[in-house]
Short mmCIF file of C-alpha atoms in Angstrom, two decimals:
data_model
loop_
_atom_site.label_atom_id
_atom_site.label_comp_id
_atom_site.label_asym_id
_atom_site.label_seq_id
_atom_site.Cartn_x
_atom_site.Cartn_y
_atom_site.Cartn_z
CA MET O 189 0.06 -0.05 -0.02
CA LYS O 190 1.52 3.39 -0.99
CA PHE O 191 0.59 6.32 1.11
CA GLY O 192 0.71 10.12 0.42
CA ILE O 193 0.40 11.83 -2.94
CA SER O 194 2.94 11.80 -6.14
CA ASP O 195 4.88 14.78 -7.07
CA ALA O 196 2.70 14.85 -10.14
CA ASP O 197 -0.32 14.90 -8.03
CA ALA O 198 1.27 17.68 -5.80
CA ALA O 199 1.98 20.06 -8.81
CA MET O 200 -1.34 19.78 -10.03
CA MET O 201 -2.73 20.61 -6.97
CA ASN O 202 -0.44 23.61 -6.72
CA ILE O 203 1.37 22.06 -3.39
CA PRO O 204 5.19 23.02 -3.42
CA PRO O 205 7.43 19.97 -3.20
CA GLY O 206 9.13 18.99 0.23
CA LEU O 207 12.07 20.95 1.28
CA ASP O 208 15.40 19.13 1.30
CA PRO O 209 16.77 19.18 4.74
CA ASP O 210 20.33 19.79 3.08
CA LEU O 211 19.18 22.96 1.48
CA LEU O 212 17.61 24.16 4.88
CA ARG O 213 21.05 23.02 6.60
CA SER O 214 22.92 25.52 4.18
CA PHE O 215 20.48 28.25 4.86
CA VAL O 216 20.83 28.19 8.38
CA LEU O 217 24.52 28.17 8.24
CA VAL O 218 24.59 31.03 5.66
CA ALA O 219 21.90 33.07 7.44
CA GLU O 220 23.76 32.61 10.82
CA GLY O 221 27.48 33.35 9.60
CA GLY O 222 26.49 35.85 6.81
CA SER O 223 28.49 34.02 4.41
CA VAL O 224 28.49 31.50 1.76
CA THR O 225 32.00 30.73 1.79
CA ARG O 226 31.87 29.80 5.51
CA ALA O 227 28.80 27.50 5.09
CA ALA O 228 30.46 25.88 2.17
CA LEU O 229 33.25 24.79 4.48
CA ARG O 230 31.08 23.57 7.21
CA VAL O 231 28.93 21.50 4.83
CA GLY O 232 31.65 20.10 2.77
CA ARG O 233 30.41 21.84 -0.52
CA THR O 234 31.84 24.10 -2.95
CA GLN O 235 30.81 27.94 -2.89
CA SER O 236 29.16 27.53 -6.08
CA ALA O 237 27.15 24.53 -4.95
CA VAL O 238 25.83 26.51 -1.84
CA SER O 239 25.06 29.40 -4.01
CA MET O 240 23.02 27.24 -6.10
CA GLN O 241 21.04 25.61 -3.03
CA MET O 242 20.08 29.11 -1.80
CA ARG O 243 18.73 29.98 -5.20
CA ARG O 244 16.87 26.76 -5.09
CA LEU O 245 15.37 27.25 -2.15
CA GLU O 246 14.07 30.89 -2.95
CA GLU O 247 12.94 29.46 -6.26
CA ALA O 248 11.01 26.73 -4.27
CA LEU O 249 9.52 29.07 -1.59
CA GLY O 250 9.12 32.10 -4.03
CA GLN O 251 10.35 34.64 -1.71
CA PRO O 252 14.00 36.29 -1.50
CA LEU O 253 15.28 35.05 1.64
CA LEU O 254 18.79 36.79 1.88
CA LEU O 255 20.39 40.03 1.45
CA ARG O 256 23.70 41.09 0.90
CA GLY O 257 24.98 44.03 2.97
CA PRO O 258 27.94 45.90 4.43
CA ARG O 259 28.61 42.98 7.00
CA GLY O 260 27.75 40.21 4.58
CA LEU O 261 24.81 38.14 3.69
CA SER O 262 21.47 38.59 6.27
CA PRO O 263 18.13 37.15 6.47
CA THR O 264 15.28 39.16 5.03
CA PRO O 265 11.91 39.29 7.11
CA HIS O 266 10.84 35.96 5.34
CA GLY O 267 14.35 34.57 5.77
CA LEU O 268 14.11 35.18 9.51
CA TRP O 269 10.68 33.78 9.57
CA LEU O 270 12.19 30.35 8.01
CA LEU O 271 15.57 30.44 9.94
CA ASP O 272 13.66 30.07 13.10
CA ARG O 273 11.55 27.25 11.96
CA ALA O 274 14.25 25.65 9.96
CA ARG O 275 16.61 25.22 13.26
CA ARG O 276 13.58 23.35 14.86
CA LEU O 277 13.01 21.15 11.87
CA LEU O 278 16.52 20.31 11.71
CA ALA O 279 16.89 19.10 15.35
CA MET O 280 14.18 17.06 14.86
CA HIS O 281 15.05 15.51 11.67
CA ASP O 282 18.50 15.01 12.95
CA GLU O 283 17.24 13.46 16.05
CA ILE O 284 14.98 11.17 14.08
CA VAL O 285 17.83 9.78 11.84
CA ASN O 286 20.41 9.45 14.43
CA ASN O 287 17.85 7.65 17.02
CA PHE O 288 17.87 4.71 14.63
CA ARG O 289 21.21 4.66 12.99
CA MET O 290 23.22 5.41 16.17
CA PRO O 291 24.74 2.32 18.05
CA GLU O 292 23.83 1.93 21.70
CA ILE O 293 26.10 4.18 23.72
CA THR O 294 27.34 2.88 26.94
CA GLY O 295 30.10 3.85 29.30
CA ARG O 296 31.41 7.20 30.51
CA ILE O 297 31.91 10.25 28.25
CA ARG O 298 34.00 13.31 29.48
CA LEU O 299 32.74 16.64 28.20
CA GLY O 300 34.52 20.03 28.93
CA SER O 301 32.97 23.22 28.91
CA PRO O 302 33.31 26.94 30.32
CA ASP O 303 30.88 27.45 32.97
CA ASP O 304 28.96 30.33 31.09
CA TYR O 305 28.37 27.92 28.06
CA ALA O 306 27.37 25.10 30.44
CA LEU O 307 24.66 27.17 31.96
CA LEU O 308 23.29 28.54 28.57
CA TRP O 309 23.18 25.67 26.58
CA LEU O 310 24.17 22.10 28.33
CA PRO O 311 20.89 21.68 30.55
CA GLU O 312 18.75 20.93 27.35
CA ILE O 313 21.45 19.22 25.65
CA LEU O 314 22.38 16.87 28.23
CA ALA O 315 18.57 16.16 29.21
CA GLY O 316 18.03 15.01 25.23
CA PHE O 317 20.96 13.11 25.12
CA ALA O 318 20.27 11.08 28.42
CA GLU O 319 16.65 10.46 26.85
CA ALA O 320 18.42 9.04 23.89
CA HIS O 321 21.23 7.21 25.50
CA PRO O 322 20.14 6.19 29.13
CA ALA O 323 23.11 3.68 29.58
CA ALA O 324 25.71 6.61 28.75
CA GLU O 325 27.12 8.60 31.75
CA VAL O 326 28.20 12.15 31.27
CA GLU O 327 31.01 13.59 33.31
CA VAL O 328 31.13 17.55 32.83
CA VAL O 329 34.30 19.46 33.70
CA CYS O 330 33.85 23.19 33.88
CA LEU O 331 37.25 25.21 33.53
CA PRO O 332 38.42 28.01 31.50
CA SER O 333 39.03 27.52 27.88
CA THR O 334 42.74 27.13 27.80
CA GLU O 335 42.77 24.68 30.59
CA LEU O 336 40.09 22.74 28.80
CA LEU O 337 42.22 22.61 25.81
CA ARG O 338 45.09 21.11 27.76
CA CYS O 339 42.77 18.63 29.20
CA PHE O 340 41.79 17.58 25.80
CA ASP O 341 45.25 17.27 24.42
CA LYS O 342 46.38 15.12 27.40
CA GLY O 343 43.39 12.73 26.79
CA ASP O 344 41.50 13.70 30.01
CA LEU O 345 38.56 14.62 27.92
CA ASP O 346 36.81 13.04 25.05
CA LEU O 347 35.18 16.47 23.70
CA THR O 348 35.11 19.96 24.80
CA LEU O 349 33.36 23.41 24.04
CA PHE O 350 35.76 26.30 24.16
CA SER O 351 36.15 30.00 23.10
CA GLY O 352 37.61 30.42 19.71
CA GLY O 353 41.01 31.90 19.76
CA ASN O 354 42.48 29.67 22.50
CA GLU O 355 43.22 26.68 20.48
CA GLU O 356 46.69 25.90 18.56
CA PRO O 357 46.95 26.40 14.98
CA GLY O 358 45.83 23.21 13.03
CA LEU O 359 43.52 22.09 15.76
CA PRO O 360 40.40 20.07 13.81
CA ALA O 361 37.95 22.27 15.69
CA GLU O 362 34.19 22.91 14.83
CA SER O 363 32.52 26.22 14.80
CA LEU O 364 29.13 26.22 16.71
CA TRP O 365 28.10 29.86 17.26
CA ARG O 366 29.37 33.51 16.68
CA GLY O 367 28.01 36.54 18.24
CA PRO O 368 29.75 39.80 19.73
CA LEU O 369 31.15 40.10 23.08
CA ARG O 370 29.48 42.59 25.29
CA TRP O 371 30.19 44.80 27.89
CA VAL O 372 28.30 44.06 31.32
CA GLY O 373 27.97 46.44 34.33
CA PRO O 374 26.03 46.62 37.28
CA ALA O 375 22.14 48.02 36.69
CA ALA O 376 22.17 50.19 39.72
CA ARG O 377 25.60 52.06 39.71
CA PRO O 378 27.33 53.91 36.97
CA THR O 379 30.44 52.05 37.47
CA HIS O 380 31.60 52.45 33.87
CA LEU O 381 32.11 56.08 34.38
CA LEU O 382 35.34 55.51 36.68
CA ARG O 383 38.58 56.20 35.47
CA PRO O 384 40.72 54.15 35.14
CA LEU O 385 37.85 51.74 34.21
CA PRO O 386 37.80 48.96 36.89
CA LEU O 387 37.94 45.45 34.88
CA VAL O 388 36.61 42.34 36.29
CA LEU O 389 37.82 39.71 34.12
CA CYS O 390 39.42 35.92 33.75
CA HIS O 391 43.22 35.13 33.89
CA THR O 392 45.85 36.83 31.60
CA GLY O 393 45.58 34.69 28.61
CA CYS O 394 41.80 34.61 28.39
CA THR O 395 40.69 35.68 24.60
CA TRP O 396 37.76 37.73 26.44
CA ARG O 397 40.41 39.79 28.45
CA ILE O 398 42.76 40.23 25.42
CA ALA O 399 39.91 41.52 23.49
CA ALA O 400 38.55 43.90 26.35
CA THR O 401 41.88 45.47 27.16
CA ARG O 402 42.71 46.01 23.33
CA ALA O 403 39.44 47.71 22.71
CA LEU O 404 39.85 49.99 25.53
CA GLU O 405 43.48 50.98 24.51
CA ARG O 406 42.39 51.68 20.93
CA ALA O 407 39.59 53.82 22.39
CA GLY O 408 42.00 55.53 24.67
CA VAL O 409 40.31 54.71 27.73
CA PRO O 410 42.22 53.99 30.86
CA TRP O 411 41.74 50.93 32.72
CA ARG O 412 43.11 48.61 35.76
CA MET O 413 42.44 45.27 36.49
CA ALA O 414 40.28 45.20 39.52
CA TYR O 415 39.54 41.70 39.99
CA SER O 416 40.40 38.46 38.30
CA SER O 417 38.22 35.14 38.44
CA ALA O 418 38.56 31.86 36.81
CA SER O 419 34.60 31.86 35.97
CA GLN O 420 32.08 34.16 34.50
CA THR O 421 30.04 33.50 37.55
CA GLY O 422 32.88 35.15 39.83
CA THR O 423 33.17 38.01 37.47
CA HIS O 424 29.22 38.59 37.84
CA ALA O 425 29.28 38.39 41.33
CA VAL O 426 32.07 41.33 41.70
CA VAL O 427 30.17 43.45 38.91
CA LEU O 428 26.86 42.86 40.93
CA ALA O 429 28.94 44.41 44.04
CA GLY O 430 29.34 47.45 41.74
CA LEU O 431 33.24 47.15 41.91
CA GLY O 432 33.90 46.87 38.05
CA VAL O 433 32.74 46.11 34.64
CA THR O 434 33.08 42.73 32.58
CA VAL O 435 32.67 41.38 29.18
CA GLY O 436 30.25 38.33 28.06
CA LEU O 437 27.29 37.10 26.23
CA SER O 438 23.92 39.28 25.72
CA MET O 439 22.06 36.15 26.93
CA ALA O 440 20.66 35.29 30.41
CA LEU O 441 22.22 38.13 32.62
CA PRO O 442 21.57 37.56 36.08
CA PRO O 443 19.25 40.17 37.36
CA GLY O 444 20.99 43.19 38.54
CA LEU O 445 23.35 43.37 35.46
CA ARG O 446 23.03 45.11 32.29
CA LEU O 447 24.62 45.54 29.16
CA LEU O 448 26.71 48.62 28.27
CA GLY O 449 27.40 50.11 24.49
CA PRO O 450 28.37 52.80 22.71
CA GLU O 451 25.73 55.18 24.27
CA GLU O 452 27.67 54.51 27.55
CA GLY O 453 31.04 55.49 25.97
CA MET O 454 32.08 51.68 25.94
CA PRO O 455 34.14 50.84 22.70
CA ASP O 456 32.77 48.15 20.35
CA LEU O 457 33.91 44.48 20.96
CA PRO O 458 34.99 41.95 18.44
CA GLU O 459 32.89 38.71 17.76
CA LEU O 460 33.38 35.63 19.85
CA GLU O 461 33.30 32.16 18.37
CA ILE O 462 32.11 29.06 20.49
CA ALA O 463 33.98 25.89 19.10
CA LEU O 464 34.02 22.17 19.57
CA VAL O 465 36.45 19.58 19.46
CA ARG O 466 36.34 15.67 19.94
CA HIS O 467 38.51 12.56 19.92
CA PRO O 468 37.20 9.84 17.69
CA GLY O 469 34.58 7.45 18.99
CA ALA O 470 30.99 6.63 18.43
CA ALA O 471 30.28 7.82 22.23
CA ALA O 472 31.70 11.38 21.63
CA GLU O 473 30.50 11.70 18.28
CA ALA O 474 27.05 10.66 19.49
CA LEU O 475 27.08 13.48 22.35
CA ALA O 476 28.73 16.03 19.90
CA ASP O 477 25.71 15.50 17.53
CA HIS O 478 23.34 16.32 20.40
CA ILE O 479 25.51 19.52 21.06
CA ARG O 480 25.33 20.72 17.25
CA ARG O 481 21.68 20.22 17.42
CA GLY O 482 21.36 21.93 20.75
CA PHE O 483 23.18 25.10 19.24
CA LEU O 484 21.25 24.85 16.11
CA SER O 485 17.65 24.78 17.71
CA ARG O 486 17.93 27.44 20.30
CA PRO O 487 15.86 30.34 18.83
CA GLY O 488 17.56 33.76 19.26
CA VAL O 489 20.86 32.29 20.16
CA ASN O 490 22.77 33.08 17.24
CA ALA O 491 25.27 35.37 15.83
CA ARG O 492 22.64 37.91 14.58
CA ALA O 493 20.48 38.08 17.80
CA ALA O 494 23.31 37.97 20.33
#
């Protein structure tokens, strides 16, 4: 017995053909990264092939989905509508496929993550992984990115998230997210007006710290290092006390903190990349796949929205 309708019947009824998940996946990567070239590298296709995919998708839907601007490609209003739904559709598509294809995962998997990424992304990811692989045990290690990469190199972690820029050249890392760093200060005090500006940041080699101090130096803003902390939670505690400003992501700030921008006299900060690296193995790949889908499916958590 054959269910459904044929392509010919669909055409006669003026029903558009089903959307190829590969087209949607390329569209999401182009829309988030603002670049066909970066998307092509992620999906393992040529730039011209991905450009062709975008044309096919726009022709199938009958609407322009991407516009070229000074900062690259960005979604049109129709593209933004599609982007949100494409993330969720792809996450469900991948979950269905992998649930039937993945071998049973057992044993312990050691995952590293900076503490702020763990709080933002991992609860939903780990819950989904535990449901799909109940026999597996995930051990989460929260450390600064440089320490996580050292642990990974020594074989103490099976996979780890980290802030891009901390890795050694040639490390086969996978980019999961890009978005701007933001200045963060206390909501109740104008600490950002103090000079020299008191900073609350992580260790000396931290890419966030380097980005913050370089931005201030370029803007001619005097600063001093008021406090150092190995975790984002620690920096937030000091900033909540009104003792300095820090940098971070724009999502899920604790009550009592606020974002600071040019209107408060703060210089622009560069984009941040969140990346993933893993050792070979079915267990690590299974968890890495859940992590990819977790980053893909979070509405608003992307380079354009951050």
